Amino acid sequence: AELGCAEAQSDLGQACMGGHGVTQSFTDALRWTTLAAEQGGRRAMHNVGAQLMHAAQMQYGAIDIPGKSPIPRVLRWARRAAALGELRAAGEVVQLEENIRATCSHCRKQASASKVMAICSKCKAAAYCSKDCQNANWKAGHKKDCVDTAEPLNLIG
């Protein structure tokens, strides 16, 4: 892994996540898995998303807190993995995008046939029922979470 082998980095990341043969460390898991993902490992890209979701859930008790949400980065990695043929990631992209479009990211109002949510044009991982909700959510922390889908992928976003 230290020599740059993406498969070894991905495997070490998974071992660190579960504490299998190494000390369990979410930080090390994310570091190693991200290194593998940045080299184009589609399985690692999928796993980075899972690790980000797990870390947010463990640290904050939720994944959708503005300013602490991993969802834009998760979706960004999943989209990249899906584009490279990772079928599990493709399924997750569909599920996440459906969930995003169903509810306003700020006020939690449900979408309906008469009310289609507007999607964040930068990350495409947040939806809003109004411009007021979009502005309020941006100020509440989405500006920290939002990642440009056109930018090179990295963990920091």
PDB file of C-alpha atoms in Angstrom:
ATOM      1  CA  ALA A   1       0.000   0.000   0.000  1.00  0.00           C
ATOM      2  CA  GLU A   2       2.794   2.428   0.881  1.00  0.00           C
ATOM      3  CA  LEU A   3       4.375   1.789  -2.521  1.00  0.00           C
ATOM      4  CA  GLY A   4       1.253   3.101  -4.261  1.00  0.00           C
ATOM      5  CA  CYS A   5      -0.550  -0.090  -5.246  1.00  0.00           C
ATOM      6  CA  ALA A   6      -4.212   0.930  -5.503  1.00  0.00           C
ATOM      7  CA  GLU A   7      -5.531  -2.569  -4.783  1.00  0.00           C
ATOM      8  CA  ALA A   8      -3.381  -2.851  -1.649  1.00  0.00           C
ATOM      9  CA  GLN A   9      -4.463   0.625  -0.536  1.00  0.00           C
ATOM     10  CA  SER A  10      -8.116  -0.282  -1.014  1.00  0.00           C
ATOM     11  CA  ASP A  11      -7.690  -3.557   0.891  1.00  0.00           C
ATOM     12  CA  LEU A  12      -5.842  -1.795   3.708  1.00  0.00           C
ATOM     13  CA  GLY A  13      -8.579   0.822   3.878  1.00  0.00           C
ATOM     14  CA  GLN A  14     -11.196  -1.892   4.314  1.00  0.00           C
ATOM     15  CA  ALA A  15      -9.049  -3.650   6.934  1.00  0.00           C
ATOM     16  CA  CYS A  16      -8.676  -0.390   8.896  1.00  0.00           C
ATOM     17  CA  MET A  17     -12.427   0.209   8.675  1.00  0.00           C
ATOM     18  CA  GLY A  18     -13.219  -3.133  10.260  1.00  0.00           C
ATOM     19  CA  GLY A  19     -10.129  -3.580  12.413  1.00  0.00           C
ATOM     20  CA  HIS A  20      -9.179  -6.763  10.571  1.00  0.00           C
ATOM     21  CA  GLY A  21      -5.486  -7.478  11.232  1.00  0.00           C
ATOM     22  CA  VAL A  22      -4.807  -3.801  12.018  1.00  0.00           C
ATOM     23  CA  THR A  23      -6.000  -1.306  14.588  1.00  0.00           C
ATOM     24  CA  GLN A  24      -9.453  -0.056  13.666  1.00  0.00           C
ATOM     25  CA  SER A  25      -9.203   3.545  12.486  1.00  0.00           C
ATOM     26  CA  PHE A  26     -11.802   5.392  10.403  1.00  0.00           C
ATOM     27  CA  THR A  27      -9.216   8.081   9.639  1.00  0.00           C
ATOM     28  CA  ASP A  28      -6.718   5.553   8.277  1.00  0.00           C
ATOM     29  CA  ALA A  29      -9.477   3.697   6.432  1.00  0.00           C
ATOM     30  CA  LEU A  30     -10.564   6.852   4.662  1.00  0.00           C
ATOM     31  CA  ARG A  31      -6.986   7.887   3.898  1.00  0.00           C
ATOM     32  CA  TRP A  32      -6.025   4.561   2.305  1.00  0.00           C
ATOM     33  CA  THR A  33      -9.301   4.104   0.459  1.00  0.00           C
ATOM     34  CA  THR A  34      -9.157   7.654  -0.897  1.00  0.00           C
ATOM     35  CA  LEU A  35      -5.623   7.077  -2.196  1.00  0.00           C
ATOM     36  CA  ALA A  36      -6.872   4.028  -4.084  1.00  0.00           C
ATOM     37  CA  ALA A  37      -9.929   5.896  -5.379  1.00  0.00           C
ATOM     38  CA  GLU A  38      -7.814   8.786  -6.629  1.00  0.00           C
ATOM     39  CA  GLN A  39      -5.871   6.274  -8.740  1.00  0.00           C
ATOM     40  CA  GLY A  40      -9.098   5.212 -10.430  1.00  0.00           C
ATOM     41  CA  GLY A  41     -10.092   2.223  -8.318  1.00  0.00           C
ATOM     42  CA  ARG A  42     -13.866   2.053  -8.835  1.00  0.00           C
ATOM     43  CA  ARG A  43     -14.415  -0.281  -5.866  1.00  0.00           C
ATOM     44  CA  ALA A  44     -12.404   2.140  -3.715  1.00  0.00           C
ATOM     45  CA  MET A  45     -14.500   5.059  -5.006  1.00  0.00           C
ATOM     46  CA  HIS A  46     -17.619   3.237  -3.876  1.00  0.00           C
ATOM     47  CA  ASN A  47     -16.037   2.416  -0.520  1.00  0.00           C
ATOM     48  CA  VAL A  48     -14.959   6.048   0.094  1.00  0.00           C
ATOM     49  CA  GLY A  49     -18.624   7.014  -0.107  1.00  0.00           C
ATOM     50  CA  ALA A  50     -19.650   4.316   2.338  1.00  0.00           C
ATOM     51  CA  GLN A  51     -16.892   5.344   4.737  1.00  0.00           C
ATOM     52  CA  LEU A  52     -17.871   9.020   4.551  1.00  0.00           C
ATOM     53  CA  MET A  53     -21.505   8.147   5.291  1.00  0.00           C
ATOM     54  CA  HIS A  54     -20.500   5.910   8.193  1.00  0.00           C
ATOM     55  CA  ALA A  55     -18.195   8.547   9.672  1.00  0.00           C
ATOM     56  CA  ALA A  56     -20.877  11.267   9.520  1.00  0.00           C
ATOM     57  CA  GLN A  57     -23.470   8.955  11.054  1.00  0.00           C
ATOM     58  CA  MET A  58     -21.116   8.006  13.875  1.00  0.00           C
ATOM     59  CA  GLN A  59     -19.870  11.544  14.552  1.00  0.00           C
ATOM     60  CA  TYR A  60     -23.071  13.568  14.109  1.00  0.00           C
ATOM     61  CA  GLY A  61     -25.870  10.997  14.297  1.00  0.00           C
ATOM     62  CA  ALA A  62     -27.097  12.046  10.842  1.00  0.00           C
ATOM     63  CA  ILE A  63     -25.834  12.463   7.299  1.00  0.00           C
ATOM     64  CA  ASP A  64     -27.827  15.520   6.255  1.00  0.00           C
ATOM     65  CA  ILE A  65     -26.694  18.256   8.652  1.00  0.00           C
ATOM     66  CA  PRO A  66     -25.736  21.365   6.635  1.00  0.00           C
ATOM     67  CA  GLY A  67     -22.022  22.017   6.947  1.00  0.00           C
ATOM     68  CA  LYS A  68     -21.318  18.424   7.993  1.00  0.00           C
ATOM     69  CA  SER A  69     -23.029  16.413   5.271  1.00  0.00           C
ATOM     70  CA  PRO A  70     -20.981  13.948   3.229  1.00  0.00           C
ATOM     71  CA  ILE A  71     -23.767  13.529   0.666  1.00  0.00           C
ATOM     72  CA  PRO A  72     -22.302  15.773  -2.079  1.00  0.00           C
ATOM     73  CA  ARG A  73     -18.895  14.061  -1.839  1.00  0.00           C
ATOM     74  CA  VAL A  74     -20.475  10.607  -1.586  1.00  0.00           C
ATOM     75  CA  LEU A  75     -22.563  11.258  -4.666  1.00  0.00           C
ATOM     76  CA  ARG A  76     -19.565  12.637  -6.530  1.00  0.00           C
ATOM     77  CA  TRP A  77     -17.486   9.504  -5.840  1.00  0.00           C
ATOM     78  CA  ALA A  78     -20.450   7.213  -6.575  1.00  0.00           C
ATOM     79  CA  ARG A  79     -21.113   8.912  -9.908  1.00  0.00           C
ATOM     80  CA  ARG A  80     -17.474   8.482 -10.878  1.00  0.00           C
ATOM     81  CA  ALA A  81     -17.471   4.814  -9.849  1.00  0.00           C
ATOM     82  CA  ALA A  82     -20.749   4.202 -11.695  1.00  0.00           C
ATOM     83  CA  ALA A  83     -19.314   5.806 -14.840  1.00  0.00           C
ATOM     84  CA  LEU A  84     -16.458   3.304 -14.612  1.00  0.00           C
ATOM     85  CA  GLY A  85     -18.885   0.365 -14.355  1.00  0.00           C
ATOM     86  CA  GLU A  86     -19.230  -0.160 -10.575  1.00  0.00           C
ATOM     87  CA  LEU A  87     -22.776  -1.558 -10.419  1.00  0.00           C
ATOM     88  CA  ARG A  88     -23.272  -1.101  -6.653  1.00  0.00           C
ATOM     89  CA  ALA A  89     -22.347   2.562  -7.039  1.00  0.00           C
ATOM     90  CA  ALA A  90     -24.765   2.964  -9.947  1.00  0.00           C
ATOM     91  CA  GLY A  91     -27.589   1.675  -7.761  1.00  0.00           C
ATOM     92  CA  GLU A  92     -26.612   4.011  -4.958  1.00  0.00           C
ATOM     93  CA  VAL A  93     -26.553   7.001  -7.312  1.00  0.00           C
ATOM     94  CA  VAL A  94     -30.116   6.260  -8.398  1.00  0.00           C
ATOM     95  CA  GLN A  95     -31.286   5.814  -4.799  1.00  0.00           C
ATOM     96  CA  LEU A  96     -29.518   8.930  -3.489  1.00  0.00           C
ATOM     97  CA  GLU A  97     -30.758  11.099  -6.348  1.00  0.00           C
ATOM     98  CA  GLU A  98     -34.340   9.901  -5.837  1.00  0.00           C
ATOM     99  CA  ASN A  99     -34.099  10.691  -2.119  1.00  0.00           C
ATOM    100  CA  ILE A 100     -32.594  14.120  -2.830  1.00  0.00           C
ATOM    101  CA  ARG A 101     -35.350  15.059  -5.301  1.00  0.00           C
ATOM    102  CA  ALA A 102     -38.087  13.918  -2.914  1.00  0.00           C
ATOM    103  CA  THR A 103     -37.471  16.448  -0.127  1.00  0.00           C
ATOM    104  CA  CYS A 104     -36.314  20.040   0.251  1.00  0.00           C
ATOM    105  CA  SER A 105     -32.827  19.981   1.761  1.00  0.00           C
ATOM    106  CA  HIS A 106     -33.702  22.922   4.014  1.00  0.00           C
ATOM    107  CA  CYS A 107     -37.338  22.828   5.162  1.00  0.00           C
ATOM    108  CA  ARG A 108     -37.908  19.101   4.443  1.00  0.00           C
ATOM    109  CA  LYS A 109     -41.063  19.804   2.416  1.00  0.00           C
ATOM    110  CA  GLN A 110     -41.944  16.838   0.232  1.00  0.00           C
ATOM    111  CA  ALA A 111     -41.925  17.144  -3.548  1.00  0.00           C
ATOM    112  CA  SER A 112     -45.206  16.539  -5.329  1.00  0.00           C
ATOM    113  CA  ALA A 113     -46.593  16.421  -8.839  1.00  0.00           C
ATOM    114  CA  SER A 114     -47.229  20.167  -8.579  1.00  0.00           C
ATOM    115  CA  LYS A 115     -43.967  20.993  -6.761  1.00  0.00           C
ATOM    116  CA  VAL A 116     -40.732  19.852  -8.403  1.00  0.00           C
ATOM    117  CA  MET A 117     -37.587  20.598  -6.446  1.00  0.00           C
ATOM    118  CA  ALA A 118     -34.778  22.710  -7.906  1.00  0.00           C
ATOM    119  CA  ILE A 119     -31.417  20.925  -7.741  1.00  0.00           C
ATOM    120  CA  CYS A 120     -28.152  22.597  -6.652  1.00  0.00           C
ATOM    121  CA  SER A 121     -26.427  23.402  -9.931  1.00  0.00           C
ATOM    122  CA  LYS A 122     -22.935  22.922  -8.485  1.00  0.00           C
ATOM    123  CA  CYS A 123     -23.074  19.558  -6.682  1.00  0.00           C
ATOM    124  CA  LYS A 124     -26.467  18.236  -7.805  1.00  0.00           C
ATOM    125  CA  ALA A 125     -26.779  16.726  -4.323  1.00  0.00           C
ATOM    126  CA  ALA A 126     -29.286  19.084  -2.710  1.00  0.00           C
ATOM    127  CA  ALA A 127     -32.834  20.034  -3.685  1.00  0.00           C
ATOM    128  CA  TYR A 128     -34.939  23.052  -2.796  1.00  0.00           C
ATOM    129  CA  CYS A 129     -38.596  23.973  -2.900  1.00  0.00           C
ATOM    130  CA  SER A 130     -37.818  27.699  -3.155  1.00  0.00           C
ATOM    131  CA  LYS A 131     -35.022  30.203  -3.663  1.00  0.00           C
ATOM    132  CA  ASP A 132     -35.465  31.224   0.001  1.00  0.00           C
ATOM    133  CA  CYS A 133     -34.772  27.648   1.152  1.00  0.00           C
ATOM    134  CA  GLN A 134     -31.767  27.428  -1.165  1.00  0.00           C
ATOM    135  CA  ASN A 135     -30.298  30.646   0.230  1.00  0.00           C
ATOM    136  CA  ALA A 136     -31.025  29.656   3.843  1.00  0.00           C
ATOM    137  CA  ASN A 137     -29.472  26.198   3.392  1.00  0.00           C
ATOM    138  CA  TRP A 138     -26.389  27.695   1.725  1.00  0.00           C
ATOM    139  CA  LYS A 139     -25.884  29.961   4.740  1.00  0.00           C
ATOM    140  CA  ALA A 140     -26.648  27.094   7.158  1.00  0.00           C
ATOM    141  CA  GLY A 141     -23.709  25.114   5.798  1.00  0.00           C
ATOM    142  CA  HIS A 142     -24.330  23.687   2.336  1.00  0.00           C
ATOM    143  CA  LYS A 143     -21.579  26.028   1.089  1.00  0.00           C
ATOM    144  CA  LYS A 144     -19.122  23.883   3.115  1.00  0.00           C
ATOM    145  CA  ASP A 145     -20.527  20.620   1.788  1.00  0.00           C
ATOM    146  CA  CYS A 146     -21.048  21.555  -1.862  1.00  0.00           C
ATOM    147  CA  VAL A 147     -18.515  20.228  -4.363  1.00  0.00           C
ATOM    148  CA  ASP A 148     -18.330  21.067  -8.030  1.00  0.00           C
ATOM    149  CA  THR A 149     -18.939  17.978 -10.150  1.00  0.00           C
ATOM    150  CA  ALA A 150     -16.588  19.398 -12.803  1.00  0.00           C
ATOM    151  CA  GLU A 151     -13.606  19.760 -10.428  1.00  0.00           C
ATOM    152  CA  PRO A 152     -11.022  16.971 -10.006  1.00  0.00           C
ATOM    153  CA  LEU A 153     -12.059  14.478  -7.350  1.00  0.00           C
ATOM    154  CA  ASN A 154     -10.499  14.626  -3.910  1.00  0.00           C
ATOM    155  CA  LEU A 155     -11.595  13.952  -0.366  1.00  0.00           C
ATOM    156  CA  ILE A 156     -11.565  17.558   0.768  1.00  0.00           C
ATOM    157  CA  GLY A 157     -13.988  18.582  -1.960  1.00  0.00           C
TER     158      GLY A 157
END
